[in-house]
Amino acid sequence: MERKNNEMKKIDVQMVEDIATGAALLGTGGGGDPYVGKLMAIQALKKNGPVNLIDIDEVPDEALIVPAAMMGAPTVLVEKIPSGKEIFKAFDSLKSYLGDEIFAVLPIEAGGVNSMIPIAVAAEKKLPLIDADGMGRAFPELQMVTFHLYGVSATPMVLADEKGNSLLLNTINNFWTENIARNATVVMGGSVMVAIYPMRGKDLKKAGIRNIVTKSAKIGQAIREARKNGNDPIETLLNTIESYVLFKGKINDVIRRTTGGFVRGEAHIEGIDQYKGETMTINFQNENLIARRNGKVVATVPDLICTVDAHTATPITTEGLRYGQRICILGIPCDKKWRSEKGIANVGPRYFGYDIDYVPVEELIKNC
């Protein structure tokens, strides 16, 4: 995936497959199932050709760039399939309102469907995709992005649904954006497509998390090649990115409900192999938030808590958790921007209502 002789990196169909796998892992159970988004991206690539992938530093300081994404409860997207036109309507409407040419598009987060939608937009609109996002993982609320930490406004933004409705928002701050947009999303059927956080290149260079697309592709490629070559994909994954095995077990219960535009619940896992006789509980709100082993916290947001199939390392979203699945739970350190005082205040365990102080996963794992 490295550049050679300044050769432009291209996103083709194989890279889409790898990005979908890697981003689904980094999505920590959220960001939507990649399948539908992957179909949209592949269709757009086959119609329009490969997408150019550019580095943050290749974006001019005054260039306008716009993230594109799905907003809502991932469980809804399983049944309410997008028409495929919503995101283009949202993107075009925001461009028209701003009255300026959009230089490039980027993902707002690493997550299954939300890693794919920007690729489809880039292919359809003949724009480059920027190798960056605003989370380095997935989070459930709109203000939970590094852009917010650096004072970038989420609005103007446009929401569009599959029925043809669209809504332009201008708000006084990003928390109001989340509240108003979340309620609109519920009324519009539980999931919408959005064009959001329009900003200039100079803002992205300060606020963005770099190289997330190539990181996702690297993870997906490693898992794919491990399976092909008969190697242990879990072990390969551990050698590909900094990560820790938190638990291995069988799901024996999942409590899950869709409410207020989110998927909320918890998964109960019974230990297998070296963890036999032990238990783990994972609390989630779209994404996995807290992991407890035998009642003791072993990982919390903003660090990544990722569930994968114990044999294939296929990432499993929170809506995909099922009774009887054999899974491996991994902990991955978050981007350093989230470990700042402001970052922890915005996305730490106490923000989500847990009476727990944030401790880095690499420190918690030492005491297991």
XYZ file of C-alpha atoms in Angstrom:
368
model
C 0.000 0.000 0.000
C 3.067 2.282 0.166
C 3.694 4.880 -2.510
C 6.516 4.210 -4.924
C 8.020 6.969 -7.053
C 5.098 9.282 -6.164
C 2.680 6.858 -7.793
C -0.924 7.644 -6.939
C -2.584 5.056 -4.716
C -5.751 3.652 -6.250
C -8.693 2.014 -4.514
C -9.905 -0.909 -6.595
C -12.381 -3.697 -5.845
C -9.872 -5.872 -3.968
C -8.818 -2.956 -1.795
C -12.484 -2.236 -1.056
C -12.841 -5.790 0.259
C -9.781 -5.345 2.480
C -10.848 -1.907 3.733
C -14.311 -3.261 4.583
C -12.800 -6.014 6.738
C -10.250 -3.812 8.454
C -12.635 -0.930 9.087
C -15.277 -3.304 10.459
C -12.660 -4.409 13.007
C -11.692 -0.831 13.904
C -15.391 0.031 14.122
C -15.528 -1.756 17.512
C -18.872 -3.343 16.683
C -20.390 -0.177 15.198
C -20.303 1.760 11.973
C -22.834 -0.557 10.345
C -22.468 -3.897 8.618
C -20.081 -3.444 5.673
C -22.051 -5.644 3.252
C -24.538 -3.080 1.914
C -21.950 -0.313 1.819
C -19.505 -2.617 0.071
C -22.042 -3.307 -2.669
C -22.527 0.439 -3.148
C -18.768 1.059 -3.330
C -18.057 -1.821 -5.705
C -20.925 -0.821 -7.990
C -19.597 2.756 -8.122
C -16.043 1.557 -8.849
C -17.182 -0.761 -11.632
C -19.163 2.091 -13.174
C -16.593 4.871 -12.758
C -13.206 3.202 -12.283
C -10.745 3.236 -9.342
C -10.669 6.061 -6.799
C -7.529 8.068 -6.069
C -6.463 7.866 -2.422
C -4.549 10.930 -1.230
C -2.690 11.860 1.941
C -3.828 14.731 4.188
C -0.739 16.714 3.215
C -1.830 16.635 -0.441
C -4.962 18.642 0.394
C -4.544 22.409 -0.210
C -5.090 24.466 2.953
C -8.085 26.336 1.554
C -9.670 23.363 -0.238
C -13.179 22.372 0.882
C -13.507 18.761 2.004
C -16.619 16.926 3.235
C -17.092 13.614 5.103
C -19.970 11.349 4.028
C -21.636 8.773 6.278
C -24.666 6.861 7.502
C -26.294 7.991 10.742
C -28.603 5.913 12.909
C -29.003 2.513 14.499
C -27.020 -0.194 12.659
C -29.790 -2.736 13.325
C -32.167 -0.635 11.216
C -29.844 -0.741 8.218
C -30.063 -4.548 8.208
C -33.751 -4.310 7.271
C -34.064 -0.813 5.752
C -31.826 -1.096 2.715
C -30.687 2.253 1.253
C -31.842 3.131 -2.242
C -28.270 4.127 -3.060
C -29.219 7.695 -3.980
C -29.527 9.224 -0.505
C -25.858 10.000 0.045
C -25.483 11.658 -3.352
C -28.512 13.856 -2.634
C -27.075 14.849 0.740
C -23.663 15.555 -0.778
C -25.020 17.573 -3.709
C -27.377 19.554 -1.475
C -24.570 20.555 0.864
C -22.345 21.532 -2.060
C -25.131 23.698 -3.493
C -25.717 25.388 -0.138
C -22.028 26.108 0.413
C -21.617 27.432 -3.122
C -18.092 26.081 -3.442
C -16.418 23.182 -5.184
C -15.669 20.192 -2.975
C -12.065 19.080 -3.397
C -12.301 15.628 -1.793
C -14.360 13.331 0.412
C -13.340 11.280 3.461
C -14.862 8.863 5.988
C -16.008 10.351 9.284
C -15.109 7.116 11.103
C -13.683 3.661 10.659
C -16.647 1.309 10.539
C -18.256 -1.192 8.217
C -20.722 0.797 6.129
C -19.178 4.164 6.981
C -15.853 3.159 5.468
C -17.609 2.265 2.217
C -19.994 5.188 1.632
C -17.216 7.766 1.017
C -15.643 5.454 -1.584
C -18.953 5.292 -3.449
C -19.230 9.094 -3.315
C -15.635 9.569 -4.475
C -16.166 7.214 -7.428
C -19.503 8.721 -8.453
C -18.396 12.350 -8.084
C -14.898 11.799 -9.544
C -13.260 13.057 -6.362
C -10.226 11.782 -4.477
C -10.649 10.039 -1.112
C -8.523 11.371 1.738
C -6.622 8.829 3.833
C -7.978 10.142 7.129
C -11.056 10.242 9.330
C -12.298 11.855 12.532
C -12.244 8.922 14.959
C -9.752 6.166 14.095
C -12.590 3.870 15.198
C -16.383 4.367 15.469
C -18.435 6.283 18.036
C -22.229 6.649 18.342
C -22.699 10.447 18.490
C -21.966 13.170 15.922
C -19.806 15.336 18.190
C -17.583 12.362 19.045
C -14.997 13.219 16.417
C -11.550 14.769 16.659
C -12.884 17.568 14.435
C -15.070 18.608 17.394
C -12.050 18.632 19.713
C -10.427 21.198 17.410
C -13.466 23.461 17.114
C -14.780 22.402 13.686
C -18.555 22.803 13.303
C -20.652 19.798 12.259
C -22.979 22.131 10.352
C -24.121 23.026 7.857
C -25.036 19.397 7.312
C -27.620 17.601 5.195
C -29.555 14.441 6.082
C -31.322 12.429 3.364
C -33.486 9.311 3.536
C -34.518 6.641 1.033
C -37.970 8.207 0.556
C -36.540 11.393 -0.955
C -36.696 13.600 2.129
C -33.720 15.799 2.970
C -33.006 18.234 5.767
C -30.434 21.035 6.037
C -29.257 21.870 9.552
C -27.450 24.898 10.930
C -26.935 24.696 14.688
C -25.295 26.740 17.444
C -22.960 23.910 18.487
C -22.230 20.250 17.792
C -24.238 18.949 20.750
C -27.336 20.617 19.337
C -26.455 19.054 15.990
C -26.452 15.607 17.569
C -29.749 16.142 19.411
C -31.676 17.597 16.471
C -30.216 15.238 13.862
C -30.791 12.179 16.083
C -34.464 13.019 16.516
C -34.827 13.698 12.798
C -33.160 10.353 12.066
C -35.698 8.523 14.237
C -38.588 10.247 12.425
C -37.005 9.453 9.045
C -36.974 5.729 9.813
C -33.985 5.143 12.085
C -31.178 5.610 9.563
C -30.202 8.356 7.109
C -27.247 9.361 4.969
C -25.403 12.555 5.859
C -22.907 15.043 4.486
C -21.390 16.723 7.515
C -18.425 18.629 9.018
C -17.489 20.623 5.900
C -14.025 22.052 6.542
C -10.891 23.395 4.915
C -7.733 21.426 4.344
C -5.852 23.357 7.038
C -8.454 22.289 9.630
C -8.244 18.648 8.609
C -4.464 18.682 8.891
C -4.769 19.653 12.565
C -7.859 17.674 13.526
C -7.896 14.521 11.381
C -6.631 11.055 12.216
C -4.180 10.121 9.497
C -3.810 6.980 7.383
C -6.997 5.265 8.570
C -7.932 3.982 5.098
C -4.542 2.373 4.479
C -4.533 1.028 8.045
C -7.916 -0.603 7.436
C -6.706 -2.064 4.137
C -3.557 -3.421 5.792
C -5.621 -5.201 8.454
C -8.037 -6.655 5.904
C -5.211 -7.814 3.647
C -3.408 -9.484 6.560
C -6.528 -11.416 7.584
C -7.269 -12.430 3.978
C -3.731 -13.640 3.287
C -3.541 -15.519 6.602
C -6.653 -17.510 5.697
C -5.374 -18.147 2.186
C -1.988 -19.374 3.432
C -3.411 -21.496 6.239
C -2.004 -19.297 9.001
C -3.770 -18.361 12.226
C -5.614 -15.114 11.359
C -5.886 -14.068 15.015
C -2.147 -14.410 15.521
C -1.552 -12.607 12.244
C -3.814 -9.779 13.375
C -1.931 -9.444 16.657
C 1.298 -9.142 14.679
C -0.172 -6.590 12.253
C -1.385 -3.914 14.700
C -0.856 -3.204 18.368
C -3.571 -5.281 20.011
C -4.224 -7.540 22.990
C -6.392 -10.610 23.496
C -8.866 -9.746 26.245
C -10.908 -12.957 26.160
C -11.983 -15.941 24.118
C -15.358 -17.554 24.568
C -18.854 -18.512 23.474
C -21.738 -16.051 23.509
C -24.437 -17.341 25.845
C -26.724 -14.285 25.890
C -27.216 -10.984 24.043
C -29.553 -8.291 25.352
C -30.134 -5.755 22.611
C -32.703 -3.033 21.941
C -33.004 -0.252 19.385
C -34.054 2.971 21.058
C -33.525 6.692 20.511
C -31.612 6.096 17.293
C -29.066 3.756 18.915
C -28.536 0.044 19.485
C -27.993 -0.479 23.203
C -27.328 -3.646 25.151
C -24.809 -6.124 26.477
C -23.293 -9.448 25.527
C -22.452 -12.223 27.974
C -19.630 -14.564 27.019
C -18.614 -17.855 28.614
C -14.896 -18.642 28.457
C -13.399 -21.408 26.314
C -9.884 -22.851 25.952
C -7.530 -21.079 28.408
C -10.447 -18.918 29.599
C -12.699 -21.864 30.516
C -14.537 -21.203 33.775
C -14.319 -17.428 33.317
C -16.863 -14.904 32.008
C -16.899 -11.617 30.128
C -19.581 -8.959 29.755
C -19.481 -6.287 27.041
C -21.708 -3.193 27.222
C -22.422 -1.408 23.944
C -24.175 1.620 22.447
C -23.792 0.965 18.718
C -20.101 0.382 19.586
C -18.549 -1.711 22.359
C -17.941 0.545 25.365
C -16.891 -1.498 28.398
C -15.422 -5.014 28.725
C -15.422 -6.770 32.096
C -13.661 -10.063 32.708
C -14.979 -11.868 35.789
C -16.537 -8.549 36.796
C -13.270 -6.614 36.507
C -12.880 -3.885 33.880
C -10.250 -4.820 31.289
C -10.973 -2.190 28.615
C -13.075 0.938 28.145
C -13.765 3.602 25.558
C -12.033 5.368 23.919
C -9.790 2.310 23.465
C -11.138 -0.181 20.933
C -12.968 -3.328 22.084
C -13.295 -5.560 19.026
C -15.094 -8.883 18.618
C -13.994 -11.280 15.894
C -14.787 -14.852 14.957
C -12.435 -17.064 16.981
C -11.388 -19.094 13.926
C -11.494 -16.709 10.961
C -10.937 -13.286 12.626
C -13.992 -11.978 10.771
C -15.135 -8.824 12.627
C -18.574 -9.076 14.255
C -20.763 -5.991 14.665
C -22.996 -5.498 17.701
C -26.087 -6.262 15.615
C -24.352 -9.431 14.380
C -23.726 -10.959 17.810
C -25.559 -14.295 18.136
C -25.978 -16.998 20.749
C -23.390 -19.750 20.420
C -20.810 -17.800 18.421
C -17.191 -18.547 19.319
C -15.474 -15.195 19.496
C -12.195 -13.575 20.417
C -12.284 -10.139 22.047
C -9.373 -7.827 21.285
C -8.312 -4.564 22.887
C -6.592 -1.942 20.713
C -5.165 1.386 21.962
C -7.019 4.415 20.583
C -5.427 7.348 18.773
C -3.502 9.640 21.118
C -5.887 12.546 20.366
C -8.551 10.712 22.371
C -6.251 10.306 25.376
C -6.151 14.048 25.969
C -8.164 15.573 28.818
C -10.702 16.969 26.345
C -10.856 13.670 24.481
C -11.621 11.653 27.620
C -14.268 14.190 28.664
C -16.015 13.762 25.305
C -15.785 9.988 24.817
C -14.565 8.428 28.069
C -16.606 5.952 30.120
C -18.086 8.658 32.371
C -19.635 10.446 29.387
C -21.619 7.254 28.692
C -22.819 7.045 32.303
C -20.331 4.531 33.718
C -18.738 5.293 37.091
C -15.336 4.269 35.777
C -12.141 6.225 35.196
C -10.363 5.681 31.898
C -7.183 3.615 32.108
C -5.303 2.668 28.906
C -5.942 -0.907 27.816
C -2.238 -1.744 27.773
C -2.118 -0.945 31.511
C -5.342 -2.772 32.394
C -4.232 -5.929 30.572
C -1.141 -6.190 32.800
C -3.356 -6.884 35.818
C -5.414 -9.638 34.201
